[in-house]
Amino acid sequence: MSEDATRTLGKGSQPPGPVPEGLIRIYSMRFCPFSHRTRLVLKAKNIRHEVVNINLRNKPEWYYTKHPFGHIPVLETSQCQLIYESVIACEYLDDAYPGRKLFPYDPYERARQKMLLELFCKVPHLTKECLVALRCGRECTDLKAALRQEFSNLEEILEYQNTTFFGGTCISMIDYLLWPWFERLDVYGILDCVSHTPALRLWISAMKWDPTVCALLMDKSIFQGFLNLYFQNNPNAFDFGLC
Amino acid sequence: MLEDSARSLGKGSTPLGLVPEGLICICSMRFCPFAEKTRLVLKAEGIRYEVIYINLKDKPEWFFKKNPFSLVPVLENSQGQLIYEPAITCEYLDEAYSGKKLLPDDPYEKACQKMVFELFSKVPSLVGSFLRTQNKEDGAGLKEALCKEFSKLEEVLINKKTTFFGGNSVSMIDYVIWPSFERLEAMKLNECVDHTPELKLWMAAMREDPTVSALLTGVKDWQGFTELYLQPGGL
């Protein structure tokens, strides 16, 4: 069973107690791509953690003490330290925990991964807009064209580098930071946006072979179920697929 | 000679040669607040560097090869490696050079500085929009929005009970947010810190910092530049 297969906490719920020593807690939501980034890093580095899922349409009052605007993901340590913004959380985990390093050691290579992330920065918004447009039966030709352009930029990088992954021949932080949106292309109905980018498609296939990505891969029918309920404004959407 | 007194390079200019060993080159513009962040870090860490000024209204053709976004700042080292985006350049310098460290070693303290930077993130575009606005009503709305953002930063200083955003001495977060605050006076936005006394104290403390004072631009110079920059076809 996945570590994050727990029911969400909503308004009126009791706040969870302090985080036990030796663990880190992530406030999350099973279908959120930003939280997905941080969960990938937790898994890749084998960090012992507990997941508290938040009902994003019915946030617990106590959750605003964890994040001023109630966003996810948020990390909470056993010393009550709170870290948020998905990229800051991922970097924190890489710095704070020993073992496998996901960011390169070389300062220039680290900077390169961060510059790549900048190149990607329009993708989350565009994929969300495409999803909403499609679900609401609206036209999204322009949005898809814009997304294709962003993917072309990423394709150029892979072609220029001539490597499988964005960080080189092995998977690294940048690949995990980009992955969640590519995992969602199919279920969002916009897989055709990579029809013109063969290197990116190869990267997607290679990513699906990664043990960490595999371990967290979301079942398509469960994701569809979540999306159906979400767009019907059903507050139980976030718990879809749990026993 | 002041490092800042070279003329900018524009269309038709000769591309730069290789950066000599032991130096790093920054492509900059004298009045750019984003490039100023990187120049503050270069200065504070005592890194040997040379500055090339770019005419941002008439960019040299070769500049697009340095940065696909064709913005300043861009760093180029003697191995021909290019680094851009202000925050990325600052972090790169701190990691690559062995002098004074501006980012904390502790992972949580480092994350805190980045979270403060996120809190600050709307400020530059609000200031930029205010600079460009012709409309009094829009201007008033922007001022109000700016006050709101400053209140968030005030809260950080109140909670931390320290002079600077990273603690009791100046560090990376202070330098990366400083350029927006340096320009408040020239843009007649000083009133936006009237309700944030800790932030005002921080600004005064920053002006005392040797690195900040070495790179301060005079209010008149800033205003002169802005007037020309906002004219169509200006500069």
Coordinates of C-alpha atoms in Angstrom, one line a residue:
Chain A
M1 CA 0.0 0.0 0.0
S2 CA 1.3 3.4 -0.8
E3 CA 2.5 5.5 2.1
D4 CA 0.1 8.3 1.2
A5 CA -3.0 6.2 1.0
T6 CA -4.7 7.9 3.9
R7 CA -8.0 9.9 4.1
T8 CA -7.7 13.7 4.0
L9 CA -8.2 15.9 7.0
G10 CA -10.7 18.7 6.5
K11 CA -12.5 21.4 8.5
G12 CA -13.3 20.4 12.1
S13 CA -10.5 17.8 12.1
Q14 CA -8.1 17.5 15.0
P15 CA -4.6 18.8 14.2
P16 CA -2.0 16.0 14.1
G17 CA 0.4 15.8 17.1
P18 CA 4.1 16.7 16.9
V19 CA 6.2 14.8 14.4
P20 CA 8.0 11.8 16.0
E21 CA 11.8 11.9 16.2
G22 CA 13.4 10.3 13.2
L23 CA 10.5 11.1 10.9
I24 CA 9.6 14.0 8.7
R25 CA 6.0 14.8 7.8
I26 CA 4.7 16.0 4.5
Y27 CA 1.3 17.7 4.2
S28 CA 0.1 16.7 0.8
M29 CA -2.7 15.6 -1.5
R30 CA -2.5 12.4 -3.5
F31 CA -3.1 14.0 -6.9
C32 CA -1.2 17.2 -6.5
P33 CA 1.8 17.5 -8.9
F34 CA 3.7 19.9 -6.6
S35 CA 3.4 17.5 -3.7
H36 CA 4.3 14.7 -6.1
R37 CA 7.7 16.3 -6.6
T38 CA 8.5 16.2 -2.9
R39 CA 7.2 12.7 -2.5
L40 CA 9.5 11.6 -5.3
V41 CA 12.5 13.0 -3.5
L42 CA 11.4 11.4 -0.2
K43 CA 11.2 8.1 -1.9
A44 CA 14.4 8.4 -4.0
K45 CA 16.4 9.3 -0.9
N46 CA 14.6 6.6 1.2
I47 CA 13.7 9.2 3.8
R48 CA 11.4 7.9 6.6
H49 CA 8.3 10.0 6.5
E50 CA 4.6 10.2 7.3
V51 CA 2.0 11.7 5.0
V52 CA -0.9 13.9 6.1
N53 CA -3.3 14.5 3.2
I54 CA -5.3 17.8 3.3
N55 CA -8.8 18.3 1.8
L56 CA -8.0 21.3 -0.4
R57 CA -11.6 22.3 -0.8
N58 CA -12.3 22.2 2.9
K59 CA -9.1 23.0 4.6
P60 CA -8.7 22.4 8.3
E61 CA -8.5 25.7 10.3
W62 CA -5.3 24.4 12.0
Y63 CA -3.6 24.0 8.6
Y64 CA -3.1 27.8 8.2
T65 CA -0.6 27.5 11.1
K66 CA 1.5 25.3 8.8
H67 CA 1.2 27.5 5.7
P68 CA -0.1 31.1 5.6
F69 CA -2.3 30.4 2.5
G70 CA -3.0 26.8 3.2
H71 CA -0.9 25.5 0.2
I72 CA 0.7 22.1 -0.2
P73 CA 3.3 20.6 0.0
V74 CA 4.6 21.6 3.4
L75 CA 7.3 19.6 5.3
E76 CA 7.3 19.6 9.1
T77 CA 10.3 18.3 11.1
S78 CA 10.3 16.9 14.6
Q79 CA 11.7 20.2 15.7
C80 CA 8.5 21.9 14.4
Q81 CA 10.4 23.5 11.5
L82 CA 8.2 24.2 8.5
I83 CA 9.5 24.2 4.9
Y84 CA 7.3 25.0 1.9
E85 CA 7.3 25.7 -1.8
S86 CA 7.9 22.4 -3.5
V87 CA 11.3 23.2 -5.0
I88 CA 12.6 24.6 -1.6
A89 CA 11.3 21.5 0.1
C90 CA 13.1 19.2 -2.4
E91 CA 16.3 21.1 -2.1
Y92 CA 16.0 21.0 1.7
L93 CA 15.6 17.2 1.7
D94 CA 18.7 16.8 -0.6
D95 CA 20.8 19.0 1.7
A96 CA 19.5 17.7 5.0
Y97 CA 19.6 14.0 4.4
P98 CA 22.6 11.8 3.8
G99 CA 22.9 9.1 1.2
R100 CA 22.1 9.5 -2.5
K101 CA 22.5 13.1 -3.7
L102 CA 20.0 14.2 -6.3
F103 CA 21.5 17.6 -7.1
P104 CA 25.0 17.4 -8.6
Y105 CA 27.9 18.5 -6.4
D106 CA 29.4 20.7 -9.1
P107 CA 28.2 24.3 -8.6
Y108 CA 27.9 24.9 -12.4
E109 CA 25.9 21.7 -12.9
R110 CA 23.6 22.6 -10.0
A111 CA 23.1 26.0 -11.6
R112 CA 22.3 24.3 -15.0
Q113 CA 19.6 22.2 -13.4
K114 CA 18.1 25.3 -11.9
M115 CA 18.2 27.2 -15.2
L116 CA 16.4 24.2 -16.8
L117 CA 13.7 24.5 -14.2
E118 CA 13.2 28.1 -15.3
L119 CA 12.8 26.9 -18.8
F120 CA 10.0 24.6 -17.6
C121 CA 8.2 27.3 -15.5
K122 CA 5.3 27.9 -17.8
V123 CA 4.3 24.2 -18.1
P124 CA 2.4 23.7 -14.8
H125 CA 0.1 26.6 -15.5
L126 CA -0.5 25.7 -19.2
T127 CA -1.2 22.0 -18.4
K128 CA -3.7 23.1 -15.8
E129 CA -5.4 25.5 -18.1
C130 CA -5.6 22.8 -20.8
L131 CA -7.2 20.4 -18.3
V132 CA -9.8 22.9 -17.2
A133 CA -10.6 24.0 -20.7
L134 CA -11.1 20.4 -21.9
R135 CA -13.2 19.4 -18.8
C136 CA -15.4 22.5 -19.3
G137 CA -15.8 21.7 -23.0
R138 CA -14.0 24.9 -24.0
E139 CA -11.7 25.4 -26.9
C140 CA -8.0 25.1 -26.1
T141 CA -6.1 25.1 -29.4
D142 CA -4.0 28.2 -28.4
L143 CA -3.2 26.7 -25.0
K144 CA -2.1 23.4 -26.6
A145 CA 0.0 25.3 -29.1
A146 CA 1.7 27.2 -26.3
L147 CA 2.4 24.0 -24.4
R148 CA 3.8 22.4 -27.5
Q149 CA 6.2 25.3 -27.8
E150 CA 7.4 24.8 -24.2
F151 CA 7.9 21.2 -24.9
S152 CA 9.9 22.1 -28.1
N153 CA 12.3 24.1 -25.9
L154 CA 12.8 21.1 -23.6
E155 CA 13.3 18.9 -26.6
E156 CA 16.1 21.2 -27.9
I157 CA 17.9 20.7 -24.6
L158 CA 17.8 16.9 -24.8
E159 CA 18.9 17.0 -28.4
Y160 CA 21.7 19.4 -27.7
Q161 CA 22.9 17.3 -24.7
N162 CA 22.4 14.0 -26.4
T163 CA 21.6 12.4 -23.0
T164 CA 18.6 10.4 -21.9
F165 CA 17.9 12.5 -18.8
F166 CA 17.9 16.2 -18.3
G167 CA 20.8 16.0 -15.8
G168 CA 22.9 13.6 -17.9
T169 CA 23.0 9.8 -18.3
C170 CA 21.4 9.1 -14.9
I171 CA 18.2 10.4 -13.4
S172 CA 18.7 13.3 -11.0
M173 CA 16.8 16.1 -9.3
I174 CA 15.7 18.0 -12.4
D175 CA 14.1 14.9 -13.8
Y176 CA 12.1 14.4 -10.7
L177 CA 11.1 18.1 -10.5
L178 CA 9.7 17.9 -14.1
W179 CA 8.1 14.5 -14.0
P180 CA 4.7 15.0 -12.3
W181 CA 3.3 17.1 -15.2
F182 CA 4.4 14.5 -17.8
E183 CA 2.9 11.7 -15.8
R184 CA -0.4 13.6 -16.0
L185 CA -0.4 14.3 -19.8
D186 CA -2.3 11.1 -20.6
V187 CA -5.0 11.4 -17.9
Y188 CA -5.4 15.2 -18.7
G189 CA -6.0 14.2 -22.4
I190 CA -3.1 16.2 -23.8
L191 CA -0.6 13.4 -24.7
D192 CA -0.6 14.6 -28.3
C193 CA 1.4 17.7 -27.1
V194 CA 4.5 15.5 -27.2
S195 CA 3.8 14.1 -30.6
H196 CA 6.4 16.3 -32.1
T197 CA 9.2 15.7 -29.5
P198 CA 10.8 12.3 -29.8
A199 CA 13.6 12.9 -27.3
L200 CA 11.0 14.0 -24.7
R201 CA 9.0 10.8 -25.4
L202 CA 12.1 8.7 -24.9
W203 CA 12.7 10.5 -21.6
I204 CA 9.1 9.8 -20.5
S205 CA 9.7 6.1 -21.2
A206 CA 13.0 6.1 -19.4
M207 CA 11.4 7.8 -16.4
K208 CA 8.7 5.1 -16.2
W209 CA 11.5 2.6 -15.7
D210 CA 12.9 4.4 -12.7
P211 CA 12.1 2.5 -9.5
T212 CA 11.1 5.7 -7.6
V213 CA 8.8 7.0 -10.4
C214 CA 7.3 3.5 -10.7
A215 CA 6.6 3.2 -6.9
L216 CA 4.6 6.4 -7.0
L217 CA 2.9 6.0 -10.4
M218 CA -0.8 6.8 -10.1
D219 CA -3.3 4.3 -11.4
K220 CA -5.0 6.0 -14.4
S221 CA -8.6 4.9 -13.6
I222 CA -8.2 6.2 -10.0
F223 CA -6.9 9.5 -11.3
Q224 CA -9.8 9.8 -13.8
G225 CA -12.2 9.1 -10.9
F226 CA -10.6 11.9 -8.9
L227 CA -10.8 14.3 -11.8
N228 CA -14.5 13.4 -12.5
L229 CA -15.4 14.1 -8.8
Y230 CA -13.2 17.2 -8.6
F231 CA -14.8 18.8 -11.6
Q232 CA -18.2 18.1 -10.1
N233 CA -17.1 20.0 -7.0
N234 CA -17.5 16.9 -4.9
P235 CA -15.6 17.4 -1.6
N236 CA -14.9 13.6 -1.5
A237 CA -12.8 13.8 -4.7
F238 CA -9.5 13.9 -2.8
D239 CA -10.2 10.5 -1.1
F240 CA -11.3 8.7 -4.3
G241 CA -9.7 5.3 -4.6
L242 CA -9.1 4.8 -0.9
C243 CA -10.7 1.8 0.8
Chain B
M1 CA 38.3 54.2 -12.4
L2 CA 34.8 53.3 -11.2
E3 CA 33.9 49.9 -12.5
D4 CA 30.6 51.3 -13.5
S5 CA 31.7 54.0 -15.9
A6 CA 32.1 52.0 -19.1
R7 CA 29.6 52.6 -22.0
S8 CA 27.2 49.8 -22.9
L9 CA 27.6 47.5 -25.9
G10 CA 24.8 47.5 -28.5
K11 CA 24.0 46.1 -32.0
G12 CA 27.0 45.8 -34.2
S13 CA 29.5 45.5 -31.3
T14 CA 32.2 42.9 -31.4
P15 CA 31.5 39.8 -29.4
L16 CA 33.6 39.3 -26.3
G17 CA 36.7 37.1 -26.2
L18 CA 37.4 34.3 -23.7
V19 CA 37.2 35.3 -20.0
P20 CA 40.7 35.2 -18.5
E21 CA 41.6 32.6 -15.9
G22 CA 40.9 33.8 -12.4
L23 CA 38.2 36.2 -13.4
I24 CA 34.5 35.9 -13.9
C25 CA 32.6 38.2 -16.3
I26 CA 29.2 39.7 -15.6
C27 CA 27.0 41.1 -18.4
S28 CA 25.1 43.8 -16.7
M29 CA 23.3 47.2 -17.0
R30 CA 24.2 50.0 -14.6
F31 CA 20.7 50.6 -13.4
C32 CA 19.3 47.1 -13.5
P33 CA 18.0 45.9 -10.1
F34 CA 18.3 42.2 -11.1
A35 CA 22.0 42.6 -12.1
E36 CA 22.6 44.5 -8.9
K37 CA 21.8 41.4 -6.9
T38 CA 24.7 39.6 -8.6
R39 CA 27.0 42.6 -8.4
L40 CA 26.4 42.8 -4.6
V41 CA 27.3 39.2 -4.1
L42 CA 30.4 39.5 -6.3
K43 CA 31.5 42.5 -4.2
A44 CA 30.6 41.0 -0.8
E45 CA 32.4 37.8 -1.5
G46 CA 35.5 39.6 -2.8
I47 CA 35.4 37.8 -6.2
R48 CA 37.6 39.2 -9.0
Y49 CA 35.3 40.1 -11.9
E50 CA 34.9 42.3 -15.0
V51 CA 31.7 44.0 -16.0
I52 CA 30.4 44.2 -19.6
Y53 CA 27.5 46.6 -20.0
I54 CA 24.7 45.7 -22.4
N55 CA 22.4 48.2 -24.1
L56 CA 19.1 46.6 -23.3
K57 CA 17.2 48.6 -25.8
D58 CA 19.6 47.8 -28.6
K59 CA 21.0 44.4 -27.7
P60 CA 24.1 43.1 -29.5
E61 CA 23.3 40.1 -31.7
W62 CA 25.9 38.0 -29.9
F63 CA 24.2 38.5 -26.5
F64 CA 21.4 36.1 -27.4
K65 CA 23.9 33.3 -27.4
K66 CA 24.8 34.1 -23.8
N67 CA 21.2 33.9 -22.5
P68 CA 18.2 32.6 -24.5
F69 CA 16.0 35.0 -22.5
S70 CA 18.5 37.8 -23.5
L71 CA 18.3 39.4 -20.1
V72 CA 21.0 40.6 -17.7
P73 CA 22.6 39.5 -15.5
V74 CA 24.6 36.7 -17.1
L75 CA 27.8 35.3 -15.7
E76 CA 30.5 33.8 -17.8
N77 CA 33.6 32.0 -16.3
S78 CA 36.9 31.2 -17.9
Q79 CA 35.6 27.7 -19.0
G80 CA 33.0 29.4 -21.1
Q81 CA 30.2 28.3 -18.7
L82 CA 27.2 30.6 -18.7
I83 CA 24.9 31.2 -15.8
Y84 CA 21.7 33.4 -15.8
E85 CA 18.7 34.2 -13.7
P86 CA 19.6 36.5 -10.8
A87 CA 18.9 34.1 -7.9
I88 CA 20.7 31.3 -9.7
T89 CA 23.8 33.5 -10.4
C90 CA 24.0 34.5 -6.7
E91 CA 23.7 30.9 -5.5
Y92 CA 26.3 29.8 -8.0
L93 CA 28.8 32.4 -6.8
D94 CA 28.3 31.4 -3.2
E95 CA 28.9 27.7 -4.0
A96 CA 31.7 28.0 -6.5
Y97 CA 33.9 30.5 -4.6
S98 CA 35.7 29.7 -1.4
G99 CA 35.6 33.2 0.2
K100 CA 32.9 34.6 2.5
K101 CA 29.8 32.5 2.5
L102 CA 26.5 34.4 2.2
L103 CA 24.1 31.4 2.4
P104 CA 23.9 29.5 5.7
D105 CA 25.3 26.0 5.8
D106 CA 22.3 24.7 7.8
P107 CA 19.8 23.3 5.4
Y108 CA 16.8 24.7 7.3
E109 CA 18.3 28.2 7.6
K110 CA 19.0 28.1 3.9
A111 CA 15.5 27.0 3.2
C112 CA 14.2 29.9 5.4
Q113 CA 16.1 32.4 3.3
K114 CA 14.5 31.0 0.1
M115 CA 11.1 31.1 1.7
V116 CA 11.6 34.8 2.5
F117 CA 12.6 35.3 -1.1
E118 CA 9.3 33.8 -2.2
L119 CA 7.5 36.1 0.1
F120 CA 9.3 39.0 -1.5
S121 CA 8.6 37.7 -5.1
K122 CA 5.8 40.1 -6.1
V123 CA 7.7 43.2 -5.1
P124 CA 9.9 43.7 -8.2
S125 CA 7.0 43.5 -10.7
L126 CA 4.9 45.8 -8.6
V127 CA 7.7 48.4 -8.5
G128 CA 8.3 47.9 -12.2
S129 CA 4.6 48.4 -13.0
F130 CA 4.5 51.6 -10.8
L131 CA 7.4 52.9 -12.8
R132 CA 5.5 52.5 -16.0
T133 CA 2.1 53.6 -14.9
Q134 CA 0.7 56.8 -16.3
N135 CA -2.5 56.6 -14.5
K136 CA -3.0 58.0 -10.9
E137 CA -5.6 55.5 -9.9
D138 CA -3.5 52.5 -11.1
G139 CA -0.5 54.1 -9.2
A140 CA -2.5 54.3 -6.0
G141 CA -3.6 50.6 -6.4
L142 CA 0.0 49.5 -7.0
K143 CA 1.1 51.5 -3.9
E144 CA -1.5 49.7 -1.8
A145 CA -0.4 46.3 -3.1
L146 CA 3.2 47.1 -2.4
C147 CA 2.3 48.1 1.2
K148 CA 0.6 44.7 1.6
E149 CA 3.7 42.9 0.4
F150 CA 5.9 44.9 2.7
S151 CA 3.7 44.0 5.7
K152 CA 4.6 40.3 5.1
L153 CA 8.3 41.1 5.2
E154 CA 7.7 43.2 8.4
E155 CA 6.2 40.2 10.0
V156 CA 9.3 38.1 9.3
L157 CA 11.5 40.7 11.0
I158 CA 9.1 41.0 13.9
N159 CA 9.1 37.2 14.4
K160 CA 12.8 36.8 14.0
K161 CA 13.7 39.8 16.3
T162 CA 16.9 40.4 14.3
T163 CA 18.1 43.4 12.3
F164 CA 18.6 41.4 9.0
F165 CA 16.4 38.8 7.3
G166 CA 19.0 36.1 7.9
G167 CA 20.0 37.0 11.5
N168 CA 22.2 39.6 13.1
S169 CA 24.5 40.1 10.2
V170 CA 23.8 40.8 6.6
S171 CA 23.6 37.6 4.4
M172 CA 22.4 36.5 1.0
I173 CA 18.6 37.2 1.4
D174 CA 19.3 40.8 2.4
Y175 CA 21.4 41.4 -0.7
V176 CA 19.0 39.8 -3.1
I177 CA 16.0 41.8 -2.0
W178 CA 17.9 45.1 -1.4
P179 CA 17.8 46.5 -5.0
S180 CA 14.1 47.0 -4.9
F181 CA 14.3 48.9 -1.6
E182 CA 17.2 51.0 -2.9
R183 CA 15.0 52.4 -5.6
L184 CA 12.0 53.4 -3.4
E185 CA 13.2 56.9 -2.7
A186 CA 14.0 57.7 -6.3
M187 CA 10.5 56.4 -7.3
K188 CA 8.8 58.4 -4.5
L189 CA 7.6 55.2 -2.9
N190 CA 9.1 55.8 0.5
E191 CA 5.7 56.1 2.1
C192 CA 5.1 52.4 1.4
V193 CA 7.4 51.6 4.3
D194 CA 5.8 54.2 6.7
H195 CA 3.7 51.5 8.4
T196 CA 6.6 49.0 8.6
P197 CA 9.1 50.3 11.2
E198 CA 11.3 47.1 11.3
L199 CA 11.7 47.2 7.5
K200 CA 12.6 50.9 7.7
L201 CA 15.3 50.0 10.3
W202 CA 16.5 47.2 8.0
M203 CA 16.8 49.7 5.1
A204 CA 18.9 52.1 7.3
A205 CA 21.1 49.2 8.4
M206 CA 21.6 48.0 4.8
R207 CA 22.8 51.5 3.8
E208 CA 25.5 51.2 6.4
D209 CA 26.8 47.9 4.9
P210 CA 30.1 48.5 3.0
T211 CA 29.1 46.4 0.0
V212 CA 25.7 48.1 -0.4
S213 CA 27.2 51.6 0.0
A214 CA 29.9 50.8 -2.6
L215 CA 27.3 50.1 -5.2
L216 CA 24.7 52.7 -4.3
T217 CA 23.4 54.7 -7.3
G218 CA 22.6 58.4 -6.6
V219 CA 18.9 59.3 -6.7
K220 CA 19.4 61.9 -9.4
D221 CA 21.3 59.4 -11.6
W222 CA 18.5 56.9 -11.1
Q223 CA 15.8 59.5 -12.0
G224 CA 17.8 60.7 -15.0
F225 CA 18.1 57.1 -16.3
T226 CA 14.4 56.4 -15.7
E227 CA 13.2 59.5 -17.6
L228 CA 15.3 58.5 -20.6
Y229 CA 14.4 54.8 -20.4
L230 CA 10.6 55.5 -20.3
Q231 CA 10.8 57.7 -23.4
P232 CA 9.9 55.8 -26.6
G233 CA 13.2 55.2 -28.4
G234 CA 15.1 56.6 -25.3
L235 CA 18.6 55.5 -24.5

